[in-house]
Coordinates of C-alpha atoms in Angstrom, one line a residue:
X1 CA 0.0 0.0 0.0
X2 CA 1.6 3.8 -1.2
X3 CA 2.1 6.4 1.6
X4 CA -1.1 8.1 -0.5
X5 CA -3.0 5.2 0.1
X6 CA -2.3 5.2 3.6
X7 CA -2.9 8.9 3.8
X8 CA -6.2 8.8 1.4
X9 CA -7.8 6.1 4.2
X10 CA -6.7 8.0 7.5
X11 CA -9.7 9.7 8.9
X12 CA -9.4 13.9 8.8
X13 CA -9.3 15.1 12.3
X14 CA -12.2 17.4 12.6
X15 CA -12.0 21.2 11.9
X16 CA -13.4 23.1 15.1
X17 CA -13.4 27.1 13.9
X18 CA -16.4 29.3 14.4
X19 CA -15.7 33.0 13.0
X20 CA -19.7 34.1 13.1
X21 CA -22.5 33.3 14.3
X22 CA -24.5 32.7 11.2
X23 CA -22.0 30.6 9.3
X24 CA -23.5 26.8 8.1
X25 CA -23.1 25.1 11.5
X26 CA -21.4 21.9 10.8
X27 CA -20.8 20.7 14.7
X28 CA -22.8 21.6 17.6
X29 CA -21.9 20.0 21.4
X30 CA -25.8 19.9 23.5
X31 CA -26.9 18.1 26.3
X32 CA -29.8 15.9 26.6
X33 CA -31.3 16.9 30.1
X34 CA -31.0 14.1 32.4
X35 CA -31.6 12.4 35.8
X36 CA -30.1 16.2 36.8
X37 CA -33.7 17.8 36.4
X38 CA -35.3 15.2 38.8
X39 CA -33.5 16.8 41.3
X40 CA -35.5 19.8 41.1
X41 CA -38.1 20.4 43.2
X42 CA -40.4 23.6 44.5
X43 CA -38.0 24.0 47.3
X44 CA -35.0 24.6 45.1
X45 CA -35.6 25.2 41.7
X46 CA -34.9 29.2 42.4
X47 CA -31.9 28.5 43.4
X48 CA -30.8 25.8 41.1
X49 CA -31.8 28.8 38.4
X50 CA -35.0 27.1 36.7
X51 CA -38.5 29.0 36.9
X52 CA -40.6 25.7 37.4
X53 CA -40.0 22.1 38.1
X54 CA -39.9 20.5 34.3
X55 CA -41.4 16.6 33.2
X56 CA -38.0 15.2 31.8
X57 CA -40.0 13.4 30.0
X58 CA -41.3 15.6 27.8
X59 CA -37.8 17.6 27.8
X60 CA -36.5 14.9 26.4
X61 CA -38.6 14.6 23.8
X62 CA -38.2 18.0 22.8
X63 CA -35.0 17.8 23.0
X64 CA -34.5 15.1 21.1
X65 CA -36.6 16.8 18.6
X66 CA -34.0 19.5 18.6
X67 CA -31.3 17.3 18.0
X68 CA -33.0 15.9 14.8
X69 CA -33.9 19.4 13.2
X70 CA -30.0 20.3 13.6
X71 CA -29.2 16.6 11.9
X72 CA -31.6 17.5 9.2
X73 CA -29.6 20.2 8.5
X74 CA -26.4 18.2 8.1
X75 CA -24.9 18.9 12.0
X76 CA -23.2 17.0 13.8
X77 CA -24.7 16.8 17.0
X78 CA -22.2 15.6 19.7
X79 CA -24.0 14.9 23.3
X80 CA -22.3 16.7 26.2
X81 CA -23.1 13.0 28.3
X82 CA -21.3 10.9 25.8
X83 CA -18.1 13.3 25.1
X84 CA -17.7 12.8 29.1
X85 CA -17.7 9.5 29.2
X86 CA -15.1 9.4 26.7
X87 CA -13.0 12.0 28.0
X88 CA -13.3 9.9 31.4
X89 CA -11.2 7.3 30.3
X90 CA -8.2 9.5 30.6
X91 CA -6.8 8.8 34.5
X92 CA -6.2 12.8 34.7
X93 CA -10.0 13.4 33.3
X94 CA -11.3 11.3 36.4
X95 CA -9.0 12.6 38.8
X96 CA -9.8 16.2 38.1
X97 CA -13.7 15.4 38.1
X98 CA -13.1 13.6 41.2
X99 CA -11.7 16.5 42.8
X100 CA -14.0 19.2 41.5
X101 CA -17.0 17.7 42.6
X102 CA -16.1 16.9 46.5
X103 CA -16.0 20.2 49.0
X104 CA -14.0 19.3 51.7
X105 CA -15.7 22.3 53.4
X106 CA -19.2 21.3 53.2
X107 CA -18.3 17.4 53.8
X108 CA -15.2 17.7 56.4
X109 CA -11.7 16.0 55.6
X110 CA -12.9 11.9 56.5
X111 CA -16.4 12.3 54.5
X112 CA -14.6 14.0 51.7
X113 CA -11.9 11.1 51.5
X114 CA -14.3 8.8 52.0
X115 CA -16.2 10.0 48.9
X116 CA -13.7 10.5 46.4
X117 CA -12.6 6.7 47.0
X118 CA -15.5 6.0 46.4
X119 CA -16.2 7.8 43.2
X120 CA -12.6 6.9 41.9
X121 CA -13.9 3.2 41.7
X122 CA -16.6 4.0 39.5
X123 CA -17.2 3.6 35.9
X124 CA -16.8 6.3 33.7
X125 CA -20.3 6.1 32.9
X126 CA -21.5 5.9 36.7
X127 CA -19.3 8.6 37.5
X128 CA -19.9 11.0 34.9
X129 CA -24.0 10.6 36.7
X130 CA -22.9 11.6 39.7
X131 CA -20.8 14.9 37.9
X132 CA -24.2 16.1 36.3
X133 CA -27.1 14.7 38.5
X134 CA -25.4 15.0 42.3
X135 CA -25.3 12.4 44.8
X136 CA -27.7 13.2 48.3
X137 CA -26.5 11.9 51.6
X138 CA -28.3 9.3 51.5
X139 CA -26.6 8.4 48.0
X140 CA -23.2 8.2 49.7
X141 CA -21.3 4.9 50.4
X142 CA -21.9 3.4 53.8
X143 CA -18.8 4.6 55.9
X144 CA -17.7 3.3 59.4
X145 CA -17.5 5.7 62.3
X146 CA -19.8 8.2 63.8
X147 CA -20.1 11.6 61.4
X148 CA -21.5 14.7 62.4
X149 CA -22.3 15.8 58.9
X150 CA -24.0 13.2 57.7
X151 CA -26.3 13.1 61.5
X152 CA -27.2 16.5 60.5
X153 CA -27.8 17.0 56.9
X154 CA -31.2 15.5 56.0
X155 CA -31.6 12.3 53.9
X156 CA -32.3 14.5 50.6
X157 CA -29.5 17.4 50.9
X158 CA -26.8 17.6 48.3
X159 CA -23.4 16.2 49.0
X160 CA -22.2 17.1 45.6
X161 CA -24.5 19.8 43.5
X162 CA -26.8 18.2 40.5
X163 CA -26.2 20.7 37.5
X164 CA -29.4 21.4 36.2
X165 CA -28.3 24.1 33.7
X166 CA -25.6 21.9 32.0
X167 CA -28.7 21.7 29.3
X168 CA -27.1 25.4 28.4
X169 CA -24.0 24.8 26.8
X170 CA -23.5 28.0 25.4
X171 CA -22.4 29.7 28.5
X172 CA -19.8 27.2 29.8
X173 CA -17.3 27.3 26.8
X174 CA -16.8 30.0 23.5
X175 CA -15.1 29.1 20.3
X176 CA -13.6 32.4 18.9
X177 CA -11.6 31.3 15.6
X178 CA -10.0 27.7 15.9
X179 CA -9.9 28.1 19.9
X180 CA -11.9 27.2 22.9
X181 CA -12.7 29.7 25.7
X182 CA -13.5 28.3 29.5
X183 CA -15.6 30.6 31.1
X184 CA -16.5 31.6 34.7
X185 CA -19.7 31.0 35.2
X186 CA -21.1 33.6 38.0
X187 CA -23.6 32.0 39.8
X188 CA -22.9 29.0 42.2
X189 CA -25.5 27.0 40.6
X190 CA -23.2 26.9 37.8
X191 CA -19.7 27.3 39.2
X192 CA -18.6 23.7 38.4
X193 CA -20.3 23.2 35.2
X194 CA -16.8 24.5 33.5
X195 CA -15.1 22.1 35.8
X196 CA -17.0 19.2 33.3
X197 CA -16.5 21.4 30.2
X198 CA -12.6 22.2 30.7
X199 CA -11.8 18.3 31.0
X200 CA -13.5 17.4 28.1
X201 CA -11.6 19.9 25.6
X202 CA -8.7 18.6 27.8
X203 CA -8.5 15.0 27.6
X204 CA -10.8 13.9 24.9
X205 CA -8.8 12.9 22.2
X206 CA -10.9 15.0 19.7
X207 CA -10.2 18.0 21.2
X208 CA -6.2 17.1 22.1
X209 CA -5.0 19.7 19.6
X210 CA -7.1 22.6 20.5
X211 CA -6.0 26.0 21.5
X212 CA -7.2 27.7 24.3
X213 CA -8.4 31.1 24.8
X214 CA -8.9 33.5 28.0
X215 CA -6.6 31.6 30.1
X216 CA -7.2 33.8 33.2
X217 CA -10.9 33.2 33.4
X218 CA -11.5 34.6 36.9
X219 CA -13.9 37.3 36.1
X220 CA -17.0 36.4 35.0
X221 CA -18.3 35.8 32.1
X222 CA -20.4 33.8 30.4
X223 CA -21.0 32.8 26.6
X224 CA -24.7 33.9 26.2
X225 CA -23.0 37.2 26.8
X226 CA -20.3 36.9 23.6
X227 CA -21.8 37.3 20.1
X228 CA -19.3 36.6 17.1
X229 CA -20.6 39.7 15.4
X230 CA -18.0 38.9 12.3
X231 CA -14.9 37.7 11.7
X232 CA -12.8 40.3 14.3
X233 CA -15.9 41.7 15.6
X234 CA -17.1 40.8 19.2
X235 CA -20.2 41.8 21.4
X236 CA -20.0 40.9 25.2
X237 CA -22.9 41.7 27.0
X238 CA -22.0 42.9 30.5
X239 CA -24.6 42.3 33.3
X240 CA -26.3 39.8 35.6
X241 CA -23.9 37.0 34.4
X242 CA -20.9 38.8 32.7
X243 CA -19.1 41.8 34.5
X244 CA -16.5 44.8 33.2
X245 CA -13.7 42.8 34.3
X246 CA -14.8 39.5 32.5
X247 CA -15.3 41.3 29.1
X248 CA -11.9 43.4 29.6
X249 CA -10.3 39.9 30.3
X250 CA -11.7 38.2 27.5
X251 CA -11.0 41.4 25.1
X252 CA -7.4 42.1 26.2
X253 CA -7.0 38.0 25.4
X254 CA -8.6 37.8 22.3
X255 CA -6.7 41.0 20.9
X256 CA -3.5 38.9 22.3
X257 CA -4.1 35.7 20.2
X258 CA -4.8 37.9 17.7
X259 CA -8.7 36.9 17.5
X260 CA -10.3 39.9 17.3
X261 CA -9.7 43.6 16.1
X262 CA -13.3 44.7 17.9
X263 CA -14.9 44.0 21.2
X264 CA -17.7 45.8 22.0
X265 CA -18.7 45.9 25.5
X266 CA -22.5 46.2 26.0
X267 CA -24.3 47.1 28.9
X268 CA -27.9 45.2 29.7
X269 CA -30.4 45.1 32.5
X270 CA -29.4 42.9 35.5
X271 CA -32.9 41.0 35.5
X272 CA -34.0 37.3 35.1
X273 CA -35.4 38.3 32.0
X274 CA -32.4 39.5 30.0
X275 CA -29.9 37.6 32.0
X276 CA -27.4 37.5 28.7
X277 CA -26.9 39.2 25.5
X278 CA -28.5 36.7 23.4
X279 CA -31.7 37.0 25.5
X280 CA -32.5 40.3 23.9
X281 CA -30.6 40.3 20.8
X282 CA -29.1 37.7 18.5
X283 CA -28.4 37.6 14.9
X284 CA -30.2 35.7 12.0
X285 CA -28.4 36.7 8.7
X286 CA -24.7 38.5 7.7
X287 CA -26.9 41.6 8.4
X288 CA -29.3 41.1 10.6
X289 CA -30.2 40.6 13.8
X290 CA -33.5 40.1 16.2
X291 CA -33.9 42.3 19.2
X292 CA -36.6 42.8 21.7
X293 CA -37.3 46.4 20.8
X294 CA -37.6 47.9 24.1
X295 CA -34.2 47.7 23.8
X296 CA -33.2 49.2 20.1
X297 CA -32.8 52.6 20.7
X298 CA -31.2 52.6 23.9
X299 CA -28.7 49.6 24.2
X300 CA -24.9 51.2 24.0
X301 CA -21.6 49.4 23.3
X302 CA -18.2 50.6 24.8
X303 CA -16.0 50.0 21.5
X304 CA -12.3 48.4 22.8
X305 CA -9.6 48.0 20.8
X306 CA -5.9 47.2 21.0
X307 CA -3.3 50.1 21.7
X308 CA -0.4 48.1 20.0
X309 CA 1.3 47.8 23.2
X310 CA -0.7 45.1 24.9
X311 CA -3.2 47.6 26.5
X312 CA -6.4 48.6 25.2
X313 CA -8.4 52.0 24.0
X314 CA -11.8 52.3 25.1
X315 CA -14.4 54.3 23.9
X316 CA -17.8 55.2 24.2
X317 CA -20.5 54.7 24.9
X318 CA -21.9 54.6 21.6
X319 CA -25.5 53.5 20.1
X320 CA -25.3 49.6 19.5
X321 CA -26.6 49.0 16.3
X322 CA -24.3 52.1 14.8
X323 CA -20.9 50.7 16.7
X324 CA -21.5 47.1 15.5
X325 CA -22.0 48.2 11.8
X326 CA -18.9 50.2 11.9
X327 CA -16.7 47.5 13.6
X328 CA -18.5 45.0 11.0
X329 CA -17.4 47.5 8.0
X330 CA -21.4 47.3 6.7
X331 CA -23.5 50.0 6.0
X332 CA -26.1 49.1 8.9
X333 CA -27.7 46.2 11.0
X334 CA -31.3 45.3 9.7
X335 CA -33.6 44.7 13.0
X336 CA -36.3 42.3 12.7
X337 CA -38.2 43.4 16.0
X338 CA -39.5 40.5 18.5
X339 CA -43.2 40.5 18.5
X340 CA -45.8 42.9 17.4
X341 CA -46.9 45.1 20.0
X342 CA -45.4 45.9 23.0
X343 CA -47.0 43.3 25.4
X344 CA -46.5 40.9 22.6
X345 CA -43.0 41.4 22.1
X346 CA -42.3 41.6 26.6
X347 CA -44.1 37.8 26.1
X348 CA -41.9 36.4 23.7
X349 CA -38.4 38.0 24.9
X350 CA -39.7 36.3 28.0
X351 CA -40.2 33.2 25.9
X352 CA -36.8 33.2 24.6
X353 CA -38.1 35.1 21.2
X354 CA -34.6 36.8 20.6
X355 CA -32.8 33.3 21.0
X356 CA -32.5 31.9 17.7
X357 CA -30.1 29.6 16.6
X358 CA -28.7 30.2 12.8
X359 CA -27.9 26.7 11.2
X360 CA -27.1 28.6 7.6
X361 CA -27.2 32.5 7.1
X362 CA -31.1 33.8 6.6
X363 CA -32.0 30.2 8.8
X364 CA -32.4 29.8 12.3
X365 CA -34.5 27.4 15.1
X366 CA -36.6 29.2 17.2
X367 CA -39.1 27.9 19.6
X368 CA -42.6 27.5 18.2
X369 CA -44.5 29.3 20.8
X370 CA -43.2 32.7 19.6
X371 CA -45.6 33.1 16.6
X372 CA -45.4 36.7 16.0
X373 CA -42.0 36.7 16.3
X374 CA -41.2 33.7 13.6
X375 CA -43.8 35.5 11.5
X376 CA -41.7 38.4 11.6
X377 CA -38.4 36.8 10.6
X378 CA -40.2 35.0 7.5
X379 CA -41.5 38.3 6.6
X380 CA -37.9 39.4 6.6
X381 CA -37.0 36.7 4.3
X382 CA -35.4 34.5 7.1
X383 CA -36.1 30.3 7.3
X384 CA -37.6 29.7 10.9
X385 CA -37.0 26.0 12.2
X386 CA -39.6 25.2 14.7
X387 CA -39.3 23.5 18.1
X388 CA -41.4 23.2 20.7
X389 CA -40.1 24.2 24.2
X390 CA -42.9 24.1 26.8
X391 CA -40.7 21.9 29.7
X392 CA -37.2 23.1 27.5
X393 CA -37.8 26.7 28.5
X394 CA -38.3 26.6 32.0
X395 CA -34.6 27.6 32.8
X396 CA -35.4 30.4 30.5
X397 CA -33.3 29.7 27.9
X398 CA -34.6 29.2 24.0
X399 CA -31.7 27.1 21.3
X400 CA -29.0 29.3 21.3
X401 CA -28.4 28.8 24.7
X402 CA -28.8 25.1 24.5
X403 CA -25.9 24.7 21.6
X404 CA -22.6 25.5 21.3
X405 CA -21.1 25.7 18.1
X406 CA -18.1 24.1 17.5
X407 CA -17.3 24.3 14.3
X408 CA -18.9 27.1 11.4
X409 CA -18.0 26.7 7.7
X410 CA -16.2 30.7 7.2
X411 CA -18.4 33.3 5.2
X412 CA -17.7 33.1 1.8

């Protein structure tokens, strides 16, 4: 057999590059929502971030239904569950998943122990449950010996966290060009959700040639906050989720790897309801963008850019729309506004209207229940992919959030 025989039969390793959000999505990392939602209950759903108690069922099925429109399409859908399991197989994966998910200050030095023997002598597939669903005390291994925590915790307390929100994949990791941001999720909900996401791009083998990006990811921020306006261009929201210092972190890196040219800095309402970015704005063509349009006139963007001597030049604040067309060299951004009236378009922003997912330029997945809203984008000449998301909304979250791109053929 010639060398170009051998070569001609070797699989290609997979590209992972996503320059814009609207680019024909070839590979997409989700979650299927598992055993990790039956841990919420009325007691704790607030503060496990979720605005009812969902039937996994039936989130299931929808997402599932999800997964298939995106495969329709010609995406490559890779399941967060399944990556882990693979990644587990790695020694250093399973140690470092070990480690995240026991608190020696919650469980005290002989419990902790205790535990992460235990966990270190389970399957991968066993173990990487117990990393997204929790364990309860009355979960853990029998242990000898009198303990204090376990007499007074109750039966149905958390010894390690389930991670309800791991169905939003957007916000724990951000390609930007071929690399792979970790984030720093705000919230403690969420804290050890990049824990999960940081050993996957670090010891599954797909990933074993990736470049990272914002390698001091302290501050927060979170990636329903970062739009890949175009190539160069960012938007960071800066909020609830995302503050000043995580989007001057993430600028001054991605103008360091040379990723960007742009970032825009934009500030939005610290409420439930527009929590990220992409929960009032997010684009469905080259040119175009949704927006919830109490928001049009008066959202502002910070423009940063790089002095040339590792600092950066801030100015501002500038109207949105204007700043991103500039950065984006175009003439302007075409609005499609969510809704029709004003209590129409406050429904569906709280319905996720705004967060649309493009597959191709001028095609997105929306959820169904926002019907003036989809009528609007068709109006405007954009494909809308329906999916219904009665139980997948209730962490108030619509397909962007669910999907993280991972790779993005380039504009042409």
């Amino acid at each position: 057999m010639s060398a170009h025989q051998i070569a001609s039969e070797t699989p290609a390793e997979p590209i992972h590059r996503v320059d814009s959000e609207v680019g024909p999505l070839r590979t997409v990392l989700l979650h299927r929502p598992g055993a990790e939602l039956k841990r919420l209950t009325p007691r704790n759903n607030d503060q496990l971030l979720f605005d009812g108690v969902p039937w996994l069922g039936r989130a299931q099925l929808e997402h599932d239904a999800f997964a298939e429109t995106l495969r329709s399409r010609g995406v490559e859908v890779l399941l967060l569950a399944e990556v882990l399991v693979e990644a587990l197989a790695d020694p250093r994966a399973r140690f470092g998943a070990v480690h995240s998910a026991v608190d020696e200050r919650q469980l005290g030095l002989d419990l902790a122990d205790a535990l992460r023997s235990h966990l270190t002598g389970m399957k991968a597939k066993d173990l990487a449950g117990v990393l997204m669903a929790g364990m309860t005390f009355e979960e853990l291994p029998a242990a000898e010996g009198a303990s204090l925590v376990r007499r007074m915790h109750q039966p149905a307390d958390f010894a390690v966290n389930p991670l309800p929100n791991l169905l939003f994949t957007r916000d724990s990791s951000v390609w930007v060009a071929d690399r792979v941001a970790i984030t720093s999720l705000a919230l403690p909900a969420r804290s050890r959700e990049t824990a999960l996401t940081d050993l996957i791009y670090a010891y599954h083998p797909r990933f074993s040639r990736t470049g990272r990006a914002y390698g001091a990811h302290s501050a927060p921020l979170e990636g329903g906050d970062v739009l890949l306006l175009s190539p160069g261009v960012l938007a960071v929201g800066v909020g609830e989720r995302t503050t000043p210092a995580g989007a001057e972190s993430f600028a001054r890196s991605a103008f360091a790897d040379g990723l960007a040219h742009t970032v825009l800095a934009v500030p939005i309402e610290q409420e439930r309801a527009t929590m990220h970015l992409d929960t009032v704005c997010t684009m469905v063509d080259r040119d175009a963008v949704v927006m919830y349009p109490a928001v049009r006139e008066t959202l502002s963007a910070y423009p940063l850019r790089p002095d040339g001597s590792g600092g950066v030049i801030v100015d501002g604040p500038l109207p949105f729309l204007g700043a991103a067309a500039e950065a984006m060299g175009i003439e302007r951004l075409r609005v499609i506004d969510t809704g029709l009236d004003a209590v129409t378009a406050e429904r569906e922003q709280w319905d996720d209207g705004n967060n649309t997912l493009a597959v191709a330029p001028g095609v997105v997945v929306a959820y169904e229940r926002n019907v003036e809203t989809n009528a609007r984008l068709e109006d405007a000449g954009v494909e809308v992919l329906r999916i219904a998301g009665s139980e997948l909304g209730s962490g108030r979250g619509g397909p962007r959030c669910m999907s993280c791109p991972i790779a993005r053929d380039t504009l042409g």
